[in-house]
Amino acid sequence: MTAPIVHTLAELRQMTRGWQRAGETIGVVPTMGALHDGHLSLVARAKEMSDRVIVTIFVNPKQFNNPEDLANYPRTEHEDARKLERFAVDAIYVPDGPQMYPDGFATTVSVDGLTNVLCGAHRAGHFDGVATVVTKLFTQTSADLAFFGEKDFQQLQVVRRLARDLDLGVEVVGCPTIREIDGLAMSSRNLLLSDKARSRAAALNDVMEEMAEALGQGKDIADLLPEAKGRLAAAGFGDIDYLEMRTKDTLRLIDRATEPARLFAAAYMAGVRLIDNIDVPVAD
């Protein structure tokens, strides 16, 4: 079944008011399009937990600090709609820029603490853009539940915090990272890799898995980094923005896995910035 593609807030709210009057729960899956199996796993989870499901597609200019990156981001709205057919979602919300940020728009949502590390330290203003658009999408869709992948774990924690702090009444559901057969985390950015670069990119997950195992055995991350970075360089990775272990809840930097933690990485393959994170077992 082809879901209606909704472009205006007025049309969307006409739909959601009826659902709310009927006492139905609304689940939202916010995306920037170029849907892959990772996104679709979120849609499947939303269908399990919600009476009505809205998938949003909006390439948010406020979360890009590089104009070239924004211009190159894949835009595949009609293909995305076809991929969603088998899920029978109730609406695909595709607002344009003026619908989201009309003339005179002057409000920014900012989440302190969680946003000044990892991607936030390397992409100025990125998480302000994420927090602002997510807040708008939550209110526009009247969401009861919202579904985000753990692949963007920092983003997931930021969204959880803003939903709590602003009393938005939205339960933010984190869903496992979906990976390719070779371990590479699925991402719309993977489409920008050549075949050769794509095959080399799998080394990121290989290196991280071995690091996580060693960290779970009580190793200090400082002792593992030289070899790990050398292996990534040998695989063809260029600049590494970060390769760090941080606590799950507050994203505090730690050297040893003495509490629940994740290993985070952001590295460039053939000019494409790839991110990943994996769970680290607590060391005995």
Short mmCIF file of N, CA and C in Angstrom, two decimals, residues 17-188:
data_model
loop_
_atom_site.label_atom_id
_atom_site.label_comp_id
_atom_site.label_asym_id
_atom_site.label_seq_id
_atom_site.Cartn_x
_atom_site.Cartn_y
_atom_site.Cartn_z
N ARG A 17 -4.98 14.64 14.17
CA ARG A 17 -6.07 14.96 15.09
C ARG A 17 -7.09 13.81 15.13
N GLY A 18 -7.37 13.24 13.98
CA GLY A 18 -8.31 12.12 13.94
C GLY A 18 -7.77 10.91 14.68
N TRP A 19 -6.48 10.63 14.52
CA TRP A 19 -5.86 9.51 15.22
C TRP A 19 -5.89 9.73 16.73
N GLN A 20 -5.59 10.96 17.14
CA GLN A 20 -5.59 11.25 18.57
C GLN A 20 -7.00 11.13 19.16
N ARG A 21 -7.99 11.61 18.44
CA ARG A 21 -9.37 11.50 18.93
C ARG A 21 -9.78 10.04 19.10
N ALA A 22 -9.22 9.18 18.27
CA ALA A 22 -9.53 7.75 18.35
C ALA A 22 -8.69 7.04 19.41
N GLY A 23 -7.81 7.80 20.09
CA GLY A 23 -6.97 7.21 21.13
C GLY A 23 -5.83 6.37 20.61
N GLU A 24 -5.41 6.61 19.37
CA GLU A 24 -4.35 5.82 18.76
C GLU A 24 -2.98 6.43 19.05
N THR A 25 -1.98 5.57 19.28
CA THR A 25 -0.61 6.06 19.51
C THR A 25 0.07 6.31 18.18
N ILE A 26 0.87 7.38 18.14
CA ILE A 26 1.56 7.79 16.92
C ILE A 26 3.05 7.59 17.10
N GLY A 27 3.63 6.79 16.22
CA GLY A 27 5.08 6.59 16.20
C GLY A 27 5.68 7.33 15.02
N VAL A 28 6.82 7.97 15.25
CA VAL A 28 7.48 8.71 14.17
C VAL A 28 8.91 8.20 13.99
N VAL A 29 9.31 8.07 12.74
CA VAL A 29 10.68 7.69 12.38
C VAL A 29 11.27 8.85 11.60
N PRO A 30 12.05 9.72 12.25
CA PRO A 30 12.65 10.86 11.54
C PRO A 30 13.85 10.41 10.70
N THR A 31 13.87 10.79 9.43
CA THR A 31 14.99 10.44 8.56
C THR A 31 15.33 11.63 7.66
N MET A 32 16.47 11.51 7.00
CA MET A 32 16.82 12.46 5.95
C MET A 32 16.76 11.79 4.58
N GLY A 33 15.99 10.69 4.51
CA GLY A 33 15.82 10.01 3.24
C GLY A 33 16.99 9.10 2.91
N ALA A 34 17.09 8.74 1.61
CA ALA A 34 18.08 7.75 1.15
C ALA A 34 17.98 6.51 2.04
N LEU A 35 16.77 5.98 2.16
CA LEU A 35 16.49 4.93 3.13
C LEU A 35 17.21 3.63 2.79
N HIS A 36 17.73 2.98 3.83
CA HIS A 36 18.37 1.67 3.71
C HIS A 36 17.76 0.76 4.77
N ASP A 37 18.29 -0.45 4.88
CA ASP A 37 17.71 -1.42 5.80
C ASP A 37 17.78 -0.97 7.25
N GLY A 38 18.75 -0.12 7.59
CA GLY A 38 18.80 0.41 8.93
C GLY A 38 17.57 1.25 9.24
N HIS A 39 17.23 2.15 8.33
CA HIS A 39 16.01 2.94 8.50
C HIS A 39 14.78 2.04 8.55
N LEU A 40 14.73 1.07 7.66
CA LEU A 40 13.54 0.22 7.56
C LEU A 40 13.36 -0.63 8.82
N SER A 41 14.47 -0.95 9.50
CA SER A 41 14.34 -1.67 10.77
C SER A 41 13.66 -0.80 11.82
N LEU A 42 13.89 0.51 11.76
CA LEU A 42 13.21 1.43 12.66
C LEU A 42 11.72 1.48 12.35
N VAL A 43 11.39 1.47 11.07
CA VAL A 43 9.99 1.48 10.65
C VAL A 43 9.29 0.21 11.14
N ALA A 44 9.97 -0.92 11.01
CA ALA A 44 9.38 -2.18 11.46
C ALA A 44 9.12 -2.15 12.97
N ARG A 45 10.07 -1.61 13.72
CA ARG A 45 9.88 -1.49 15.17
C ARG A 45 8.74 -0.54 15.50
N ALA A 46 8.65 0.55 14.76
CA ALA A 46 7.55 1.50 14.98
C ALA A 46 6.20 0.85 14.72
N LYS A 47 6.13 0.02 13.69
CA LYS A 47 4.87 -0.67 13.38
C LYS A 47 4.47 -1.62 14.52
N GLU A 48 5.46 -2.22 15.15
CA GLU A 48 5.17 -3.14 16.26
C GLU A 48 4.62 -2.42 17.47
N MET A 49 5.10 -1.19 17.70
CA MET A 49 4.80 -0.50 18.95
C MET A 49 3.75 0.60 18.83
N SER A 50 3.35 0.95 17.63
CA SER A 50 2.46 2.11 17.43
C SER A 50 1.21 1.72 16.65
N ASP A 51 0.14 2.47 16.88
CA ASP A 51 -1.07 2.28 16.08
C ASP A 51 -0.94 2.93 14.71
N ARG A 52 -0.28 4.09 14.70
CA ARG A 52 -0.06 4.84 13.46
C ARG A 52 1.42 5.18 13.33
N VAL A 53 1.95 5.13 12.12
CA VAL A 53 3.37 5.40 11.90
C VAL A 53 3.56 6.47 10.84
N ILE A 54 4.35 7.47 11.18
CA ILE A 54 4.74 8.52 10.24
C ILE A 54 6.25 8.43 10.02
N VAL A 55 6.67 8.38 8.78
CA VAL A 55 8.09 8.49 8.44
C VAL A 55 8.32 9.90 7.90
N THR A 56 9.25 10.62 8.50
CA THR A 56 9.55 11.96 8.01
C THR A 56 10.83 11.92 7.17
N ILE A 57 10.84 12.69 6.10
CA ILE A 57 12.01 12.82 5.23
C ILE A 57 12.30 14.30 5.06
N PHE A 58 13.40 14.73 5.63
CA PHE A 58 13.78 16.14 5.50
C PHE A 58 15.29 16.24 5.66
N VAL A 59 15.97 16.69 4.60
CA VAL A 59 17.42 16.92 4.67
C VAL A 59 17.61 18.27 5.34
N ASN A 60 17.96 18.22 6.60
CA ASN A 60 17.96 19.40 7.46
C ASN A 60 19.22 20.24 7.28
N PRO A 61 19.12 21.40 6.67
CA PRO A 61 20.33 22.20 6.42
C PRO A 61 21.01 22.67 7.71
N LYS A 62 20.26 22.77 8.80
CA LYS A 62 20.83 23.30 10.03
C LYS A 62 21.79 22.34 10.73
N GLN A 63 21.83 21.07 10.31
CA GLN A 63 22.77 20.15 10.94
C GLN A 63 23.98 19.85 10.08
N PHE A 64 24.12 20.60 8.98
CA PHE A 64 25.31 20.48 8.13
C PHE A 64 26.19 21.71 8.33
N ASN A 65 27.44 21.50 8.69
CA ASN A 65 28.36 22.63 8.79
C ASN A 65 29.23 22.77 7.54
N ASN A 66 29.03 21.86 6.58
CA ASN A 66 29.78 21.90 5.32
C ASN A 66 28.77 21.98 4.17
N PRO A 67 28.70 23.11 3.45
CA PRO A 67 27.74 23.26 2.36
C PRO A 67 27.88 22.18 1.28
N GLU A 68 29.10 21.76 1.03
CA GLU A 68 29.32 20.72 0.01
C GLU A 68 28.71 19.39 0.46
N ASP A 69 28.85 19.10 1.76
CA ASP A 69 28.27 17.88 2.31
C ASP A 69 26.75 17.90 2.16
N LEU A 70 26.15 19.05 2.41
CA LEU A 70 24.70 19.20 2.25
C LEU A 70 24.29 19.00 0.79
N ALA A 71 25.03 19.61 -0.11
CA ALA A 71 24.70 19.52 -1.53
C ALA A 71 24.81 18.08 -2.06
N ASN A 72 25.77 17.32 -1.51
CA ASN A 72 26.02 15.96 -1.99
C ASN A 72 25.15 14.92 -1.32
N TYR A 73 24.40 15.31 -0.30
CA TYR A 73 23.62 14.30 0.43
C TYR A 73 22.57 13.70 -0.51
N PRO A 74 22.47 12.35 -0.53
CA PRO A 74 21.52 11.71 -1.47
C PRO A 74 20.08 12.12 -1.20
N ARG A 75 19.35 12.38 -2.29
CA ARG A 75 17.92 12.72 -2.19
C ARG A 75 17.15 11.78 -3.12
N THR A 76 16.38 10.87 -2.51
CA THR A 76 15.73 9.80 -3.27
C THR A 76 14.29 9.60 -2.79
N GLU A 77 13.52 10.67 -2.76
CA GLU A 77 12.18 10.66 -2.16
C GLU A 77 11.28 9.58 -2.75
N HIS A 78 11.21 9.48 -4.08
CA HIS A 78 10.28 8.54 -4.71
C HIS A 78 10.73 7.09 -4.50
N GLU A 79 12.03 6.85 -4.56
CA GLU A 79 12.54 5.51 -4.26
C GLU A 79 12.27 5.16 -2.79
N ASP A 80 12.43 6.14 -1.91
CA ASP A 80 12.15 5.91 -0.50
C ASP A 80 10.69 5.51 -0.29
N ALA A 81 9.77 6.19 -0.99
CA ALA A 81 8.35 5.88 -0.86
C ALA A 81 8.08 4.44 -1.30
N ARG A 82 8.75 3.99 -2.35
CA ARG A 82 8.57 2.61 -2.81
C ARG A 82 9.05 1.60 -1.76
N LYS A 83 10.18 1.93 -1.11
CA LYS A 83 10.71 1.03 -0.09
C LYS A 83 9.77 0.92 1.11
N LEU A 84 8.99 1.95 1.34
CA LEU A 84 8.09 1.96 2.50
C LEU A 84 6.75 1.27 2.23
N GLU A 85 6.48 0.93 0.97
CA GLU A 85 5.18 0.38 0.61
C GLU A 85 4.85 -0.87 1.41
N ARG A 86 5.83 -1.76 1.59
CA ARG A 86 5.54 -3.04 2.25
C ARG A 86 5.27 -2.90 3.73
N PHE A 87 5.57 -1.72 4.30
CA PHE A 87 5.34 -1.51 5.72
C PHE A 87 3.97 -0.88 6.00
N ALA A 88 3.30 -0.43 4.97
CA ALA A 88 1.97 0.18 5.13
C ALA A 88 1.99 1.27 6.20
N VAL A 89 2.97 2.18 6.11
CA VAL A 89 2.99 3.30 7.04
C VAL A 89 1.80 4.21 6.72
N ASP A 90 1.44 5.04 7.68
CA ASP A 90 0.23 5.84 7.53
C ASP A 90 0.47 7.17 6.85
N ALA A 91 1.70 7.68 6.88
CA ALA A 91 2.01 8.93 6.20
C ALA A 91 3.51 9.06 6.04
N ILE A 92 3.91 9.67 4.94
CA ILE A 92 5.30 10.07 4.72
C ILE A 92 5.30 11.59 4.69
N TYR A 93 5.90 12.19 5.68
CA TYR A 93 5.89 13.64 5.81
C TYR A 93 7.17 14.20 5.21
N VAL A 94 7.02 14.98 4.15
CA VAL A 94 8.17 15.52 3.40
C VAL A 94 8.02 17.04 3.31
N PRO A 95 8.34 17.75 4.38
CA PRO A 95 8.24 19.21 4.34
C PRO A 95 9.40 19.81 3.56
N ASP A 96 9.21 21.01 3.02
CA ASP A 96 10.32 21.69 2.37
C ASP A 96 10.95 22.67 3.37
N GLY A 97 12.01 23.35 2.93
CA GLY A 97 12.72 24.27 3.81
C GLY A 97 11.85 25.36 4.40
N PRO A 98 11.08 26.08 3.58
CA PRO A 98 10.23 27.14 4.12
C PRO A 98 9.15 26.64 5.08
N GLN A 99 8.71 25.39 4.91
CA GLN A 99 7.73 24.81 5.83
C GLN A 99 8.35 24.61 7.21
N MET A 100 9.62 24.19 7.22
CA MET A 100 10.30 23.94 8.49
C MET A 100 10.89 25.22 9.09
N TYR A 101 11.45 26.06 8.24
CA TYR A 101 12.12 27.28 8.70
C TYR A 101 11.60 28.48 7.91
N PRO A 102 10.41 28.95 8.25
CA PRO A 102 9.83 30.09 7.52
C PRO A 102 10.63 31.37 7.75
N ASP A 103 10.37 32.37 6.94
CA ASP A 103 11.04 33.66 7.08
C ASP A 103 10.91 34.17 8.52
N GLY A 104 12.03 34.62 9.05
CA GLY A 104 12.03 35.14 10.41
C GLY A 104 12.26 34.09 11.48
N PHE A 105 12.46 32.83 11.08
CA PHE A 105 12.71 31.78 12.07
C PHE A 105 13.95 32.12 12.88
N ALA A 106 13.82 32.11 14.20
CA ALA A 106 14.92 32.62 15.04
C ALA A 106 15.13 31.81 16.31
N THR A 107 14.65 30.57 16.35
CA THR A 107 14.74 29.76 17.56
C THR A 107 15.67 28.58 17.36
N THR A 108 16.53 28.34 18.36
CA THR A 108 17.43 27.20 18.33
C THR A 108 17.28 26.41 19.62
N VAL A 109 17.21 25.10 19.52
CA VAL A 109 17.20 24.23 20.69
C VAL A 109 18.61 23.69 20.87
N SER A 110 19.16 23.87 22.07
CA SER A 110 20.54 23.47 22.33
C SER A 110 20.58 22.59 23.57
N VAL A 111 21.27 21.47 23.49
CA VAL A 111 21.42 20.55 24.61
C VAL A 111 22.87 20.60 25.08
N ASP A 112 23.10 21.13 26.25
CA ASP A 112 24.47 21.27 26.75
C ASP A 112 25.02 19.93 27.23
N GLY A 113 26.35 19.87 27.30
CA GLY A 113 27.02 18.71 27.89
C GLY A 113 27.24 17.58 26.91
N LEU A 114 26.17 16.98 26.45
CA LEU A 114 26.28 15.83 25.55
C LEU A 114 26.77 16.21 24.16
N THR A 115 26.72 17.48 23.83
CA THR A 115 26.96 17.90 22.44
C THR A 115 28.33 18.53 22.19
N ASN A 116 29.16 18.61 23.22
CA ASN A 116 30.46 19.26 23.00
C ASN A 116 31.60 18.26 22.84
N VAL A 117 31.26 16.98 22.65
CA VAL A 117 32.26 15.94 22.46
C VAL A 117 31.95 15.18 21.17
N LEU A 118 32.84 14.24 20.81
CA LEU A 118 32.64 13.38 19.65
C LEU A 118 32.27 14.21 18.41
N CYS A 119 31.14 13.92 17.74
CA CYS A 119 30.79 14.67 16.53
C CYS A 119 30.56 16.14 16.82
N GLY A 120 30.06 16.45 18.01
CA GLY A 120 29.81 17.84 18.36
C GLY A 120 31.07 18.68 18.40
N ALA A 121 32.19 18.06 18.76
CA ALA A 121 33.45 18.79 18.82
C ALA A 121 34.04 19.05 17.44
N HIS A 122 33.59 18.30 16.44
CA HIS A 122 34.15 18.40 15.10
C HIS A 122 33.18 19.00 14.08
N ARG A 123 31.91 19.15 14.48
CA ARG A 123 30.90 19.68 13.55
C ARG A 123 30.15 20.80 14.26
N ALA A 124 30.68 21.98 14.18
CA ALA A 124 30.11 23.12 14.92
C ALA A 124 28.65 23.33 14.56
N GLY A 125 27.80 23.39 15.59
CA GLY A 125 26.39 23.66 15.38
C GLY A 125 25.56 22.46 14.97
N HIS A 126 26.21 21.32 14.74
CA HIS A 126 25.49 20.15 14.23
C HIS A 126 24.34 19.74 15.15
N PHE A 127 24.63 19.57 16.42
CA PHE A 127 23.59 19.06 17.31
C PHE A 127 22.55 20.11 17.68
N ASP A 128 22.87 21.38 17.56
CA ASP A 128 21.83 22.40 17.66
C ASP A 128 20.82 22.23 16.53
N GLY A 129 21.34 21.94 15.33
CA GLY A 129 20.46 21.70 14.19
C GLY A 129 19.62 20.45 14.36
N VAL A 130 20.25 19.38 14.90
CA VAL A 130 19.51 18.14 15.16
C VAL A 130 18.42 18.39 16.19
N ALA A 131 18.79 19.01 17.32
CA ALA A 131 17.83 19.22 18.41
C ALA A 131 16.67 20.10 17.97
N THR A 132 16.97 21.11 17.17
CA THR A 132 15.91 22.02 16.71
C THR A 132 14.93 21.31 15.78
N VAL A 133 15.44 20.59 14.80
CA VAL A 133 14.54 19.94 13.85
C VAL A 133 13.76 18.80 14.51
N VAL A 134 14.40 18.06 15.41
CA VAL A 134 13.71 16.97 16.07
C VAL A 134 12.58 17.50 16.96
N THR A 135 12.84 18.59 17.66
CA THR A 135 11.80 19.20 18.48
C THR A 135 10.60 19.60 17.62
N LYS A 136 10.88 20.21 16.47
CA LYS A 136 9.80 20.60 15.56
C LYS A 136 9.05 19.36 15.03
N LEU A 137 9.78 18.33 14.65
CA LEU A 137 9.13 17.14 14.11
C LEU A 137 8.28 16.43 15.16
N PHE A 138 8.75 16.42 16.40
CA PHE A 138 7.96 15.80 17.47
C PHE A 138 6.64 16.54 17.65
N THR A 139 6.69 17.86 17.65
CA THR A 139 5.47 18.63 17.87
C THR A 139 4.58 18.61 16.62
N GLN A 140 5.18 18.64 15.44
CA GLN A 140 4.39 18.63 14.21
C GLN A 140 3.64 17.32 14.01
N THR A 141 4.28 16.21 14.38
CA THR A 141 3.68 14.90 14.16
C THR A 141 2.82 14.43 15.33
N SER A 142 2.84 15.17 16.44
CA SER A 142 2.12 14.76 17.67
C SER A 142 2.57 13.38 18.13
N ALA A 143 3.86 13.13 18.04
CA ALA A 143 4.40 11.79 18.30
C ALA A 143 4.25 11.38 19.77
N ASP A 144 3.91 10.12 19.97
CA ASP A 144 3.97 9.49 21.28
C ASP A 144 5.27 8.70 21.43
N LEU A 145 5.74 8.16 20.32
CA LEU A 145 6.97 7.36 20.30
C LEU A 145 7.83 7.82 19.13
N ALA A 146 9.15 7.80 19.32
CA ALA A 146 10.07 8.16 18.24
C ALA A 146 11.20 7.15 18.21
N PHE A 147 11.63 6.79 17.01
CA PHE A 147 12.55 5.67 16.84
C PHE A 147 13.85 6.14 16.19
N PHE A 148 14.96 5.87 16.87
CA PHE A 148 16.28 6.28 16.40
C PHE A 148 17.24 5.11 16.51
N GLY A 149 18.19 5.02 15.58
CA GLY A 149 19.17 3.94 15.59
C GLY A 149 20.33 4.23 16.52
N GLU A 150 20.88 3.17 17.09
CA GLU A 150 22.05 3.30 17.96
C GLU A 150 23.32 3.62 17.18
N LYS A 151 23.27 3.51 15.86
CA LYS A 151 24.46 3.87 15.08
C LYS A 151 24.86 5.31 15.36
N ASP A 152 23.89 6.20 15.46
CA ASP A 152 24.15 7.59 15.88
C ASP A 152 23.86 7.68 17.37
N PHE A 153 24.70 7.03 18.17
CA PHE A 153 24.42 6.89 19.60
C PHE A 153 24.44 8.24 20.31
N GLN A 154 25.35 9.12 19.92
CA GLN A 154 25.37 10.44 20.53
C GLN A 154 24.07 11.18 20.23
N GLN A 155 23.62 11.12 18.99
CA GLN A 155 22.36 11.75 18.62
C GLN A 155 21.21 11.16 19.44
N LEU A 156 21.19 9.84 19.60
CA LEU A 156 20.15 9.18 20.39
C LEU A 156 20.11 9.73 21.80
N GLN A 157 21.28 9.91 22.43
CA GLN A 157 21.32 10.41 23.80
C GLN A 157 20.89 11.88 23.86
N VAL A 158 21.26 12.66 22.86
CA VAL A 158 20.85 14.06 22.80
C VAL A 158 19.33 14.16 22.68
N VAL A 159 18.74 13.35 21.82
CA VAL A 159 17.29 13.40 21.62
C VAL A 159 16.56 12.94 22.89
N ARG A 160 17.08 11.92 23.53
CA ARG A 160 16.47 11.48 24.79
C ARG A 160 16.49 12.61 25.83
N ARG A 161 17.61 13.30 25.90
CA ARG A 161 17.73 14.37 26.89
C ARG A 161 16.77 15.52 26.59
N LEU A 162 16.68 15.94 25.33
CA LEU A 162 15.80 17.07 25.01
C LEU A 162 14.34 16.70 25.23
N ALA A 163 13.97 15.46 24.90
CA ALA A 163 12.58 15.04 25.12
C ALA A 163 12.24 15.05 26.60
N ARG A 164 13.20 14.65 27.44
CA ARG A 164 12.98 14.66 28.88
C ARG A 164 12.96 16.08 29.43
N ASP A 165 13.97 16.87 29.04
CA ASP A 165 14.11 18.21 29.61
C ASP A 165 12.95 19.13 29.22
N LEU A 166 12.42 18.96 28.03
CA LEU A 166 11.36 19.84 27.55
C LEU A 166 9.96 19.27 27.76
N ASP A 167 9.89 18.13 28.47
CA ASP A 167 8.58 17.52 28.78
C ASP A 167 7.74 17.34 27.52
N LEU A 168 8.35 16.78 26.49
CA LEU A 168 7.66 16.65 25.21
C LEU A 168 6.68 15.49 25.19
N GLY A 169 6.74 14.60 26.18
CA GLY A 169 5.80 13.48 26.22
C GLY A 169 6.04 12.45 25.14
N VAL A 170 7.28 12.37 24.66
CA VAL A 170 7.64 11.42 23.61
C VAL A 170 8.59 10.38 24.20
N GLU A 171 8.27 9.11 24.02
CA GLU A 171 9.20 8.05 24.41
C GLU A 171 10.17 7.81 23.25
N VAL A 172 11.46 8.00 23.52
CA VAL A 172 12.48 7.83 22.48
C VAL A 172 13.02 6.40 22.57
N VAL A 173 12.81 5.64 21.50
CA VAL A 173 13.17 4.22 21.47
C VAL A 173 14.45 4.04 20.66
N GLY A 174 15.49 3.51 21.30
CA GLY A 174 16.74 3.22 20.60
C GLY A 174 16.71 1.84 19.99
N CYS A 175 17.16 1.71 18.74
CA CYS A 175 17.11 0.44 18.02
C CYS A 175 18.52 0.05 17.58
N PRO A 176 18.84 -1.25 17.56
CA PRO A 176 20.20 -1.70 17.25
C PRO A 176 20.69 -1.26 15.87
N THR A 177 22.00 -1.06 15.77
CA THR A 177 22.64 -0.74 14.49
C THR A 177 22.48 -1.92 13.53
N ILE A 178 22.11 -1.63 12.30
CA ILE A 178 22.02 -2.65 11.26
C ILE A 178 23.29 -2.57 10.41
N ARG A 179 23.89 -3.73 10.16
CA ARG A 179 25.18 -3.76 9.47
C ARG A 179 25.12 -4.55 8.17
N GLU A 180 26.05 -4.21 7.29
CA GLU A 180 26.24 -5.01 6.08
C GLU A 180 26.87 -6.35 6.47
N ILE A 181 26.92 -7.28 5.53
CA ILE A 181 27.47 -8.61 5.82
C ILE A 181 28.89 -8.52 6.33
N ASP A 182 29.67 -7.55 5.84
CA ASP A 182 31.07 -7.44 6.26
C ASP A 182 31.24 -6.60 7.52
N GLY A 183 30.14 -6.17 8.14
CA GLY A 183 30.22 -5.46 9.41
C GLY A 183 30.10 -3.96 9.33
N LEU A 184 30.20 -3.37 8.14
CA LEU A 184 30.08 -1.93 8.03
C LEU A 184 28.68 -1.48 8.42
N ALA A 185 28.60 -0.48 9.29
CA ALA A 185 27.30 0.05 9.69
C ALA A 185 26.60 0.66 8.48
N MET A 186 25.32 0.32 8.31
CA MET A 186 24.58 0.89 7.18
C MET A 186 24.42 2.38 7.37
N SER A 187 24.61 3.13 6.29
CA SER A 187 24.52 4.58 6.31
C SER A 187 24.23 5.08 4.91
N SER A 188 23.48 6.15 4.83
CA SER A 188 23.23 6.78 3.52
C SER A 188 24.54 7.25 2.90
#
